[in-house]
Coordinates of C-alpha atoms in Angstrom, one line a residue:
X1 CA -63.0 -146.7 55.9
X2 CA -63.5 -145.8 52.2
X3 CA -67.1 -146.1 50.9
X4 CA -68.0 -147.2 47.4
X5 CA -68.6 -143.6 46.3
X6 CA -65.0 -142.6 47.0
X7 CA -65.3 -141.0 50.4
X8 CA -62.9 -141.7 53.3
X9 CA -65.2 -141.8 56.3
X10 CA -64.1 -141.5 59.9
X11 CA -66.5 -142.9 62.5
X12 CA -66.6 -143.1 66.2
X13 CA -68.2 -145.8 68.3
X14 CA -71.5 -144.6 69.7
X15 CA -73.5 -146.7 72.2
X16 CA -76.7 -144.7 71.8
X17 CA -76.6 -144.6 68.0
X18 CA -78.9 -146.9 66.0
X19 CA -76.0 -148.2 63.9
X20 CA -73.5 -148.2 66.8
X21 CA -71.3 -145.7 65.0
X22 CA -71.4 -142.0 64.5
X23 CA -69.8 -140.3 61.5
X24 CA -67.2 -137.7 62.6
X25 CA -66.2 -136.5 59.1
X26 CA -65.7 -137.6 55.6
X27 CA -63.3 -136.6 52.8
X28 CA -63.6 -137.1 49.1
X29 CA -60.6 -138.9 47.7
X30 CA -59.8 -139.0 44.0
X31 CA -58.8 -142.7 43.9
X32 CA -59.7 -145.9 45.7
X33 CA -57.7 -146.5 48.9
X34 CA -56.9 -150.2 48.9
X35 CA -54.8 -150.3 52.1
X36 CA -56.0 -149.4 55.6
X37 CA -55.1 -145.9 56.7
X38 CA -52.2 -145.3 59.2
X39 CA -53.6 -143.6 62.3
X40 CA -51.7 -141.9 65.1
X41 CA -52.7 -139.4 67.8
X42 CA -53.0 -136.4 65.5
X43 CA -53.2 -137.5 61.9
X44 CA -54.4 -140.1 59.5
X45 CA -52.2 -141.0 56.5
X46 CA -53.5 -143.0 53.6
X47 CA -52.5 -144.0 50.1
X48 CA -54.8 -143.7 47.1
X49 CA -54.6 -145.3 43.7
X50 CA -54.2 -141.9 42.2
X51 CA -50.4 -142.2 43.0
X52 CA -50.7 -139.9 46.0
X53 CA -50.4 -140.2 49.8
X54 CA -52.6 -137.9 51.9
X55 CA -52.0 -136.6 55.5
X56 CA -55.2 -135.3 57.2
X57 CA -56.0 -134.2 60.7
X58 CA -57.5 -137.0 62.7
X59 CA -60.1 -134.9 64.5
X60 CA -61.7 -133.2 61.5
X61 CA -60.3 -134.6 58.3
X62 CA -58.7 -131.3 57.1
X63 CA -56.0 -132.0 54.6
X64 CA -52.5 -131.3 55.9
X65 CA -50.5 -132.4 52.9
X66 CA -50.5 -134.5 49.7
X67 CA -47.4 -136.3 48.4
X68 CA -47.4 -137.2 44.8
X69 CA -45.1 -140.2 44.4
X70 CA -45.8 -140.7 40.7
X71 CA -46.3 -144.4 41.3
X72 CA -49.3 -146.4 42.3
X73 CA -49.4 -147.3 46.1
X74 CA -51.6 -150.2 47.1
X75 CA -49.6 -151.7 50.0
X76 CA -50.0 -150.8 53.6
X77 CA -48.1 -147.8 55.0
X78 CA -46.0 -148.5 58.1
X79 CA -44.9 -146.1 60.8
X80 CA -41.3 -146.5 62.0
X81 CA -39.6 -144.7 64.9
X82 CA -36.3 -142.8 64.6
X83 CA -34.0 -143.0 67.5
X84 CA -32.2 -140.0 68.9
X85 CA -34.2 -137.3 67.0
X86 CA -36.3 -134.7 68.8
X87 CA -39.8 -134.3 67.2
X88 CA -41.2 -130.7 66.8
X89 CA -44.5 -131.8 68.5
X90 CA -42.6 -133.4 71.5
X91 CA -43.6 -136.9 70.5
X92 CA -41.4 -139.7 69.3
X93 CA -40.0 -138.9 65.9
X94 CA -41.3 -141.3 63.2
X95 CA -41.3 -141.7 59.4
X96 CA -43.9 -143.4 57.2
X97 CA -42.5 -146.3 55.2
X98 CA -43.9 -146.6 51.7
X99 CA -43.2 -149.2 49.0
X100 CA -44.6 -148.3 45.5
X101 CA -46.2 -151.1 43.6
X102 CA -43.2 -151.6 41.3
X103 CA -41.2 -152.7 44.4
X104 CA -38.0 -151.0 43.3
X105 CA -37.6 -148.8 46.3
X106 CA -38.8 -148.0 49.8
X107 CA -39.4 -144.4 50.8
X108 CA -39.5 -142.9 54.3
X109 CA -41.8 -139.9 54.4
X110 CA -42.0 -137.2 57.1
X111 CA -45.5 -137.5 58.7
X112 CA -45.6 -133.7 59.3
X113 CA -45.4 -132.6 55.7
X114 CA -45.1 -135.7 53.4
X115 CA -41.7 -134.9 52.1
X116 CA -39.3 -137.7 51.4
X117 CA -36.8 -138.1 54.2
X118 CA -34.9 -141.1 52.8
X119 CA -35.0 -143.7 50.1
X120 CA -33.7 -147.2 49.9
X121 CA -33.3 -148.5 46.3
X122 CA -32.5 -151.9 45.1
X123 CA -29.4 -152.1 42.9
X124 CA -30.3 -155.1 40.8
X125 CA -33.1 -154.1 38.3
X126 CA -34.6 -157.6 38.5
X127 CA -35.1 -157.5 42.3
X128 CA -38.3 -156.4 44.0
X129 CA -39.4 -155.6 47.5
X130 CA -42.6 -157.6 48.1
X131 CA -45.2 -157.1 50.8
X132 CA -45.1 -154.3 53.4
X133 CA -42.2 -153.6 55.7
X134 CA -42.3 -154.8 59.3
X135 CA -40.8 -152.8 62.2
X136 CA -39.4 -154.7 65.1
X137 CA -39.6 -153.5 68.7
X138 CA -36.0 -152.4 68.6
X139 CA -36.6 -150.3 65.4
X140 CA -35.1 -152.6 62.7
X141 CA -37.0 -152.6 59.5
X142 CA -37.6 -155.9 57.8
X143 CA -38.8 -156.2 54.2
X144 CA -38.9 -159.2 51.9
X145 CA -36.9 -159.1 48.7
X146 CA -37.6 -161.3 45.7
X147 CA -34.6 -161.9 43.3
X148 CA -34.6 -162.3 39.5
X149 CA -35.8 -165.9 40.0
X150 CA -39.2 -165.8 41.7
X151 CA -38.2 -168.8 43.8
X152 CA -35.2 -166.9 45.4
X153 CA -36.0 -164.5 48.2
X154 CA -34.4 -162.9 51.2
X155 CA -35.1 -160.5 54.0
X156 CA -33.5 -157.1 53.9
X157 CA -32.8 -155.7 57.4
X158 CA -32.5 -151.9 57.7
X159 CA -32.2 -149.4 60.4
X160 CA -32.9 -145.7 60.2
X161 CA -29.8 -143.6 60.9
X162 CA -30.2 -139.9 61.8
X163 CA -28.2 -137.7 59.3
X164 CA -25.9 -136.4 62.0
X165 CA -24.8 -140.0 62.8
X166 CA -24.0 -141.1 59.3
X167 CA -20.3 -141.9 58.7
X168 CA -20.7 -142.4 54.9
X169 CA -19.5 -146.0 54.9
X170 CA -22.6 -147.9 55.8
X171 CA -25.4 -145.9 54.3
X172 CA -27.8 -147.2 51.7
X173 CA -28.0 -145.7 48.2
X174 CA -29.4 -142.4 49.4
X175 CA -29.2 -140.5 52.7
X176 CA -30.9 -142.0 55.7
X177 CA -30.9 -145.8 55.4
X178 CA -28.3 -148.1 56.9
X179 CA -28.3 -151.4 55.1
X180 CA -25.9 -152.8 57.7
X181 CA -23.6 -154.2 55.0
X182 CA -20.5 -153.9 57.2
X183 CA -22.0 -154.3 60.7
X184 CA -22.6 -157.5 62.5
X185 CA -25.8 -156.2 64.2
X186 CA -27.7 -155.9 60.9
X187 CA -27.1 -157.8 57.8
X188 CA -28.7 -156.7 54.4
X189 CA -29.7 -160.2 53.5
X190 CA -30.6 -163.2 55.7
X191 CA -31.6 -166.5 54.1

């Protein structure tokens, strides 16, 4: 949780503690963190209103990396698995999906170092990605798209494609995303 004084606080349930919780560690953050942190076995990743995303060690709060996206992030971060890629730590390979507040693109960040692994950008300048992405059990990424008319909307369906499996014909605007534009299994827009 983030307290009112700007500290990200990690607590553990404690049956013998008076409050029921025991503080494990705390980390000063330079901006408010409006969305809940993304927690996995080894790290915690969170966005701050200072335009940065932080990766810290789960057990002690030590900062692992900071990614400056240059844009405000107040939406929830989402973890998405990547099929057919070996992870250096032996776990399932994942990326962190981030949609900046302007809604013009979605980034996939490497959870190990915060670098941008892929970007999906909207081609129409009036369109916006709204809300946070949802990842289905079979790894498809769903995100709502609002058109130039606020009453028009659709769902964009994406799947992450490992770089060695790209054929160049069905890749999004930048390396890594498959918008499924020429595949029956995933369509870019579904009414």
